[in-house]
Amino acid sequence: MAATDVLAFHQTLSNWGRWGDDDQLGALNLITPEVTAAAAATVRVGRTVSCARALDTRAAADNPNPVAHHMIGTVTEGGGADYFAVAPHGFATSHLDALCHIFSDGKLYNGYPAETVTAHGATRLGIHHLHAGIVTRGVLLDVPALRGVDALEPGEPVFPEDLEAAEERAGLRVRAGDALLVRTGRWRWRDEHGPWDAASLAAGLDASCLPWLRERDVATLGSDGVSDVLPSRVDGVPMPIHMVVIPAMGVHLMDNLDLDALASACAEERRWAFLLTVAPLVLRRGTASPVNPIAVF
């Protein structure tokens, strides 16, 4: 796919104005009360599974800005207390990107100017607009399981036909308002081979998946990587999924999730759809938040 094709997606796949000129939620508007209620009604056994990595305080090739964790209260002070600082963006921390995270041609999602992201934070599309959380049907598409491997190799692309084959394997169809989670097996690969520079080499979605995501009207998209395959396979566009999904489609991305336990639970329950809850921190004007998505069966 050429860069011109990806750039054209900013027009052909755009959701600008779909939910009004002052919209702050993007595709999360697809999660109506009816969608949430229907998702909640699918809970059968009450099993819960975390989809987050533990916050990592150790520097590594894929974690150049580790979480800083300091104790400010111990037995000496008469009680335990912490201080921690997190740079959520990157390739280590499980986080939710706000729609103010990515600019395209000087614009944010819905046409807001990039200048609304200031040294004091984002005056439009900040993560605090998600204070009520995300509660909808989650769907896991497990691509390594589809291909009969433990994990995809770093740099291995996922195509629309893979997503559809994974749907068929799971016996479902991704639909409007869903939280789509795509597993590549990144952390299984890391456990076996050690950390590497995931900013340069990572399994993920090929740019050809973008029309498919828009057609299915996913409300949010998550992966155990950053959704993009890296390198992107598109000259001149380093991260086409990020560059179209966020500013054009208004879809919040969840990066660096840990989907291994969820994949095991889905296989055991023989269900690849579940209630998913995501509760970002209410950080006014923030561009992201660490998250711990919880799947409920």
Short mmCIF file of C-alpha atoms in Angstrom, two decimals, residues 39 42-43 51 136-140 179 181 262 266 271-276 294-297:
data_model
loop_
_atom_site.label_atom_id
_atom_site.label_comp_id
_atom_site.label_asym_id
_atom_site.label_seq_id
_atom_site.Cartn_x
_atom_site.Cartn_y
_atom_site.Cartn_z
CA ALA A 39 -22.75 -6.84 26.94
CA THR A 42 -23.56 -12.01 28.49
CA VAL A 43 -21.89 -12.56 31.88
CA CYS A 51 -5.62 -7.55 30.32
CA THR A 136 -18.98 -2.85 26.24
CA ARG A 137 -18.63 -6.19 24.53
CA GLY A 138 -15.01 -7.19 24.14
CA VAL A 139 -13.91 -9.53 21.36
CA LEU A 140 -10.56 -11.31 21.23
CA ALA A 179 -13.90 -3.30 21.90
CA LEU A 181 -8.59 -6.91 21.03
CA LEU A 262 -7.36 -13.72 28.29
CA CYS A 266 -11.37 -17.73 26.13
CA ARG A 271 -16.04 -17.96 24.27
CA TRP A 272 -14.14 -15.20 22.55
CA ALA A 273 -16.64 -12.45 23.45
CA PHE A 274 -17.13 -11.09 26.97
CA LEU A 275 -17.98 -8.00 28.96
CA LEU A 276 -15.00 -5.62 28.96
CA ILE A 294 -11.01 -6.39 32.93
CA ALA A 295 -12.78 -9.09 30.93
CA VAL A 296 -15.77 -10.73 32.60
CA PHE A 297 -17.20 -14.07 31.44
#
